[in-house]
PDB file of C-alpha atoms in Angstrom:
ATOM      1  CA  UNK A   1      26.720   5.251 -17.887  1.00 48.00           C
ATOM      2  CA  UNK A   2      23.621   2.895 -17.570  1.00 49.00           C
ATOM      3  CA  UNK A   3      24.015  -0.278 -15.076  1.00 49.00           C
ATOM      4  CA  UNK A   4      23.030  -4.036 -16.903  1.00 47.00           C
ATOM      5  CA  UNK A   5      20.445  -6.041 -15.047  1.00 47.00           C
ATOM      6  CA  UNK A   6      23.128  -8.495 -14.437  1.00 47.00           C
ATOM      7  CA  UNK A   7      24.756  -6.057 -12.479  1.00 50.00           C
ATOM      8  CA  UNK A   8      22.218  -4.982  -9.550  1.00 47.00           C
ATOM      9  CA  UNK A   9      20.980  -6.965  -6.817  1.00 46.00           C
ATOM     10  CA  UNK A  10      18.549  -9.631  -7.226  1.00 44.00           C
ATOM     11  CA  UNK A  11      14.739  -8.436  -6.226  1.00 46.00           C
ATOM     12  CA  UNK A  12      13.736  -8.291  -2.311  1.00 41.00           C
ATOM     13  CA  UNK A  13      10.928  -6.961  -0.663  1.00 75.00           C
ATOM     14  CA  UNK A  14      12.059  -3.096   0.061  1.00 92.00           C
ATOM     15  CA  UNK A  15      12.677  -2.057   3.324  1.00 95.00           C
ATOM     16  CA  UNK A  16      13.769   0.943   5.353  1.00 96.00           C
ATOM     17  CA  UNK A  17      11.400   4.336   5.963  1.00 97.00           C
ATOM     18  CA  UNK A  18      11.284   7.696   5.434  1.00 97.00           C
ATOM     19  CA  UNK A  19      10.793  10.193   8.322  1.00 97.00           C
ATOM     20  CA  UNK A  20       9.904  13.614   7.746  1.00 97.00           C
ATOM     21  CA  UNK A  21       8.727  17.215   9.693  1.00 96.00           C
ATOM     22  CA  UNK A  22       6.209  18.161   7.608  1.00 92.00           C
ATOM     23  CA  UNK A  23       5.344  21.408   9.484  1.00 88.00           C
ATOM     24  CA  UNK A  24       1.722  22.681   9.406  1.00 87.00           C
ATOM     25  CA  UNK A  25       0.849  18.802   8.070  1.00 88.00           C
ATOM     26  CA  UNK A  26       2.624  17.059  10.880  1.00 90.00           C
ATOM     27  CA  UNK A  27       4.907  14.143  11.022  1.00 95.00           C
ATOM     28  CA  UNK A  28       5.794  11.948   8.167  1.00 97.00           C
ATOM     29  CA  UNK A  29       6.633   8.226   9.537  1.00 97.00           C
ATOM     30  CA  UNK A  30       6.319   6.256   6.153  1.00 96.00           C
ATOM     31  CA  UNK A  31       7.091   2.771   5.796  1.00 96.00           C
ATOM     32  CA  UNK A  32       8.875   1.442   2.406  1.00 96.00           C
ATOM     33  CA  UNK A  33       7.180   0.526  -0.478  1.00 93.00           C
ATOM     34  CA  UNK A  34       9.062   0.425  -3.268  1.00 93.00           C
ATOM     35  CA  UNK A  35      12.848   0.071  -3.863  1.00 95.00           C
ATOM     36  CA  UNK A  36      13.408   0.290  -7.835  1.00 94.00           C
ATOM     37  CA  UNK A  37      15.687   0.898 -10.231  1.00 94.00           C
ATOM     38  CA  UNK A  38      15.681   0.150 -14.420  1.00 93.00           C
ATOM     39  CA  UNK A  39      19.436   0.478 -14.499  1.00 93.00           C
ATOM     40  CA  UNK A  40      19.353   4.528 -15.299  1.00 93.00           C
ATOM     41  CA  UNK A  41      17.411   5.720 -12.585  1.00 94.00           C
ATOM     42  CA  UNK A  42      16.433   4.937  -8.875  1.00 95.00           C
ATOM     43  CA  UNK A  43      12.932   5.248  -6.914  1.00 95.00           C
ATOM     44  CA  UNK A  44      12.640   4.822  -3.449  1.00 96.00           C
ATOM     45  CA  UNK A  45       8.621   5.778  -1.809  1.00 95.00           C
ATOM     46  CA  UNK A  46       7.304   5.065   1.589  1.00 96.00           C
ATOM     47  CA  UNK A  47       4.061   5.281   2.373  1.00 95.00           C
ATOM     48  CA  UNK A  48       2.588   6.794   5.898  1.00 96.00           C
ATOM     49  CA  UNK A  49      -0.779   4.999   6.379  1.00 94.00           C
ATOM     50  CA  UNK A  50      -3.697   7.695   8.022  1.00 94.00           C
ATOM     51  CA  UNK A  51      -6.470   4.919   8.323  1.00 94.00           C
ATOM     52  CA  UNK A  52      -7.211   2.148   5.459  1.00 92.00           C
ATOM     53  CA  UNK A  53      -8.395   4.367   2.854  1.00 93.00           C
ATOM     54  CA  UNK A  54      -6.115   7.284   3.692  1.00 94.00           C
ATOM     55  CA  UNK A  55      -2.447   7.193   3.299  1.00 95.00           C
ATOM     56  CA  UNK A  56       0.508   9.877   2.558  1.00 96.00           C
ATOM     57  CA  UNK A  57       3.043   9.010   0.389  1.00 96.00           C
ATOM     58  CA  UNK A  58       6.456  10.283   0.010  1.00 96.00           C
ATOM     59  CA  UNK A  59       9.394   9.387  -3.178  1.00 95.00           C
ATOM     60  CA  UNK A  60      12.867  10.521  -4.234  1.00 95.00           C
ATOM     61  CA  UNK A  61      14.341   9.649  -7.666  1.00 94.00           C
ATOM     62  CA  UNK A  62      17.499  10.082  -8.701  1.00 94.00           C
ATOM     63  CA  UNK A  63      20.161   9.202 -11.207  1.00 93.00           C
ATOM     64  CA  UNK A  64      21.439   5.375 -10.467  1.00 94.00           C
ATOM     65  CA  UNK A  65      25.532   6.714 -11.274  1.00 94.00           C
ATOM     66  CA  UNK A  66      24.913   9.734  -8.409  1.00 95.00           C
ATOM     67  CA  UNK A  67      28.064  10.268  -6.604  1.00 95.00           C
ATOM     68  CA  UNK A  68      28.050  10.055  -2.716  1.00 97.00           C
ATOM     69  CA  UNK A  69      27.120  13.466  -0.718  1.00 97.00           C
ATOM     70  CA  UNK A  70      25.275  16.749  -0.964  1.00 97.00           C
ATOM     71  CA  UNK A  71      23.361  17.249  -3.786  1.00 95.00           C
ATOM     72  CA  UNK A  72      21.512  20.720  -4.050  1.00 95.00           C
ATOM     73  CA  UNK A  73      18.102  20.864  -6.197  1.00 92.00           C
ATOM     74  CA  UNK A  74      18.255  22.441  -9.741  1.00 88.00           C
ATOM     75  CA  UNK A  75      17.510  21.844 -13.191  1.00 83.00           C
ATOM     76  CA  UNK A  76      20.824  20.328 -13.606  1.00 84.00           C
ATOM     77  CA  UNK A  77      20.610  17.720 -10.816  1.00 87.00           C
ATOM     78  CA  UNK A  78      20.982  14.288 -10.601  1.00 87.00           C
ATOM     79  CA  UNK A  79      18.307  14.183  -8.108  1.00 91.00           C
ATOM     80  CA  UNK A  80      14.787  15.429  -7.991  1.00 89.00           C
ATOM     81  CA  UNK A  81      13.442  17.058  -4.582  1.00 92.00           C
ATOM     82  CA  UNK A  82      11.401  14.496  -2.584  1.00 93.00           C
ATOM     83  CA  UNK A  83       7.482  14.289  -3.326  1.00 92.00           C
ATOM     84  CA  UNK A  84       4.551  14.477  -1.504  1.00 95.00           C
ATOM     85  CA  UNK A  85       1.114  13.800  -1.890  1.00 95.00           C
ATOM     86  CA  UNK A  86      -1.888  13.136   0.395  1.00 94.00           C
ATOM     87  CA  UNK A  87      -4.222  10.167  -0.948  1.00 94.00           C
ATOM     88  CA  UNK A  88      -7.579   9.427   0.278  1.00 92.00           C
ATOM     89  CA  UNK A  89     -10.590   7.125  -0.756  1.00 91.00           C
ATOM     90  CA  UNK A  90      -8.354   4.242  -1.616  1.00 86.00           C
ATOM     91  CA  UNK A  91      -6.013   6.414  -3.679  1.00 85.00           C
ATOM     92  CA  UNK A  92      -8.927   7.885  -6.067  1.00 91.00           C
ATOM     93  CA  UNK A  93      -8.472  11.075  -4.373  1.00 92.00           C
ATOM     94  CA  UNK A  94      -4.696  12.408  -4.311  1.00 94.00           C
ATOM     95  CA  UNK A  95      -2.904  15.898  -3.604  1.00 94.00           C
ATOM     96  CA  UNK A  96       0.247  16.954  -4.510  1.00 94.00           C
ATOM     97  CA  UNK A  97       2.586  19.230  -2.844  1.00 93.00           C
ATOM     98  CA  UNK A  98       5.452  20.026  -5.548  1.00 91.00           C
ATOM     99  CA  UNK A  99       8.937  21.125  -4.233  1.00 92.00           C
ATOM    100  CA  UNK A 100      10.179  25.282  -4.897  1.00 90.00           C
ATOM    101  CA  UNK A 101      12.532  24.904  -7.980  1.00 83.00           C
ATOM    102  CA  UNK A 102      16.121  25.224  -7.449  1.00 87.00           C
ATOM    103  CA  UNK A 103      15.680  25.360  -3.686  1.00 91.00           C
ATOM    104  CA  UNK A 104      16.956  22.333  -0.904  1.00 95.00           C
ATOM    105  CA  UNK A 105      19.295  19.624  -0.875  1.00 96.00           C
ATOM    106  CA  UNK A 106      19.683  15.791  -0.524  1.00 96.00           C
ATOM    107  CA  UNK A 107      23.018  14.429   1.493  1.00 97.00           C
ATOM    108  CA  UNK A 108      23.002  10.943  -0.151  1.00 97.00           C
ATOM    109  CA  UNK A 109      24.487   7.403   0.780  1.00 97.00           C
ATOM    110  CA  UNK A 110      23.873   5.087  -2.147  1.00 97.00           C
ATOM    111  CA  UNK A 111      25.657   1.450  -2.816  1.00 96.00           C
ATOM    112  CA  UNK A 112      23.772   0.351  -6.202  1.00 93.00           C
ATOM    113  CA  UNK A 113      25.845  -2.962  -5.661  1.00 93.00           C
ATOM    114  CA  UNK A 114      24.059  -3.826  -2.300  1.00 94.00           C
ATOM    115  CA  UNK A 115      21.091  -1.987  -2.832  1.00 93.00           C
ATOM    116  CA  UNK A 116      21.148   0.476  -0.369  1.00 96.00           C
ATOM    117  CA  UNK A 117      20.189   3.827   0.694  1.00 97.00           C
ATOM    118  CA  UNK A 118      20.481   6.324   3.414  1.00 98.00           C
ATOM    119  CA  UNK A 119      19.651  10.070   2.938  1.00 98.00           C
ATOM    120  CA  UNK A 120      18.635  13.380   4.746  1.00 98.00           C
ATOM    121  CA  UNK A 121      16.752  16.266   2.724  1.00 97.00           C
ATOM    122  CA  UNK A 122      15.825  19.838   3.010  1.00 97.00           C
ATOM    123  CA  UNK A 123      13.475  21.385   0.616  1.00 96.00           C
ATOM    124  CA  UNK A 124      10.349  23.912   0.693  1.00 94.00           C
ATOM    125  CA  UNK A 125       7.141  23.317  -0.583  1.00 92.00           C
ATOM    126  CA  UNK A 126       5.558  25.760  -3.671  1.00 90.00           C
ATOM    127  CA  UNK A 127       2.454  26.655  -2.749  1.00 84.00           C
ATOM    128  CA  UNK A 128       2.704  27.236   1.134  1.00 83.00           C
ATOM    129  CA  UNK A 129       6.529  27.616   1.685  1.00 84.00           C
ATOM    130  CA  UNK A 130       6.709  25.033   4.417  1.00 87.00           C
ATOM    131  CA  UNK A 131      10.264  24.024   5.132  1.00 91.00           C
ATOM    132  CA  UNK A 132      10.356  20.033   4.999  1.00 94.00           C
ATOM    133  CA  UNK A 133      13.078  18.310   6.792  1.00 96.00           C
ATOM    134  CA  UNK A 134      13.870  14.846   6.687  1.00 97.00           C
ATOM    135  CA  UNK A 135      15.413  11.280   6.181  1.00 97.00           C
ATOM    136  CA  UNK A 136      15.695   7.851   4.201  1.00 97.00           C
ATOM    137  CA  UNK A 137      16.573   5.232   6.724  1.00 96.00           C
ATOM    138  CA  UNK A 138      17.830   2.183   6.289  1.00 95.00           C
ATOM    139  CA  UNK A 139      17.148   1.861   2.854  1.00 95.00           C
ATOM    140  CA  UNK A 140      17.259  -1.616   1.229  1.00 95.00           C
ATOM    141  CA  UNK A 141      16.194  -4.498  -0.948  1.00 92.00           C
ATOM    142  CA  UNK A 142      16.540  -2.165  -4.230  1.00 92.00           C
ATOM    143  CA  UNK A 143      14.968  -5.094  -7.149  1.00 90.00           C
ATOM    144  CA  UNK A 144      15.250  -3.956 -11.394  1.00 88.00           C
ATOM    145  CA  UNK A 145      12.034  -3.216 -12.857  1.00 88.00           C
ATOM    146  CA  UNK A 146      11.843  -2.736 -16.663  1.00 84.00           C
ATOM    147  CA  UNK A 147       9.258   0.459 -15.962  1.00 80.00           C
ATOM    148  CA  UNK A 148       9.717   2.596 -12.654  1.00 74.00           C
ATOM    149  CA  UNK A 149       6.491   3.655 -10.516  1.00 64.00           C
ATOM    150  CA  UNK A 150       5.178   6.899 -11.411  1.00 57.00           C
ATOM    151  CA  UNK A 151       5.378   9.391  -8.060  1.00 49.00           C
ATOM    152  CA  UNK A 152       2.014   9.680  -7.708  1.00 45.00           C
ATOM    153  CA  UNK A 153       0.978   6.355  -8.155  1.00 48.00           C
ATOM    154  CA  UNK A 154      -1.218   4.905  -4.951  1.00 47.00           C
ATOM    155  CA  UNK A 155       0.508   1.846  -3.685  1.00 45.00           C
TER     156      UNK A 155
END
């Protein structure tokens, strides 16, 4: 079941952040940037700013019907592990850190009517195996967008 555009709040600047233990890479401490949905799926990204041409960014996506509580990460998911990915000069240079398969969870606190998100994560990252714990705070201002934000994209 897909929501109408009639249906979801009207658009606001996002707000909220995402804090993370990154491990080896540090501390994640990323400020909103986006808040979307196209009435099937949700994107929320935050972006931690290194210096003005350097900048990590981290996203979750998941299904906009997802039912309150723990989600674990698998092919059959209605949620996708977070993402990661170091950018640098101006966003021409990025890195990606991809989440194991089928390993970590999401606890999830969504209200598609007010636009709102809280949520705490646990996943592992492929190439390195660094645990990555962390949350979605405060989570607001979610505006429809006819095309979500690709994951990678430098905002």
């Amino acid at each position: 079941m897909s929501t109408s555009k009639a249906d979801l709040p009207k658009k606001i600047s996002a707000t909220g952040k995402i804090t993370a233990d990154l491990n080896e890479l540090g501390k994640y401490d990323g400020e909103a940037r986006k808040f979307q949905t196209n009435g099937k799926v949700v994107f929320f990204q935050a972006r931690h700013q290194i210096s003005p041409t350097e900048w990590n960014n981290m996203s979750l996506r998941f299904q906009i019907d997802i039912v309150n509580g723990r989600h674990f990460f698998n092919s059959n998911s209605l949620v996708s592990p977070p993402s990661f990915s170091k950018l640098s000069n101006n966003g021409n240079i990025i890195i990606t850190y991809p989440a194991k398969p089928d390993e970590g969870y999401v606890d999830i606190t969504f209200d598609k009517e007010k636009g709102t998100l809280k949520a705490a994560f646990n996943y592992t990252f492929e190439h390195n195996s660094l645990q990555v714990v962390g949350d979605i705070v405060n989570g607001q201002g979610m505006e429809y967008v006819e095309v979500l934000a690709e994951v990678g994209e430098a905002v």
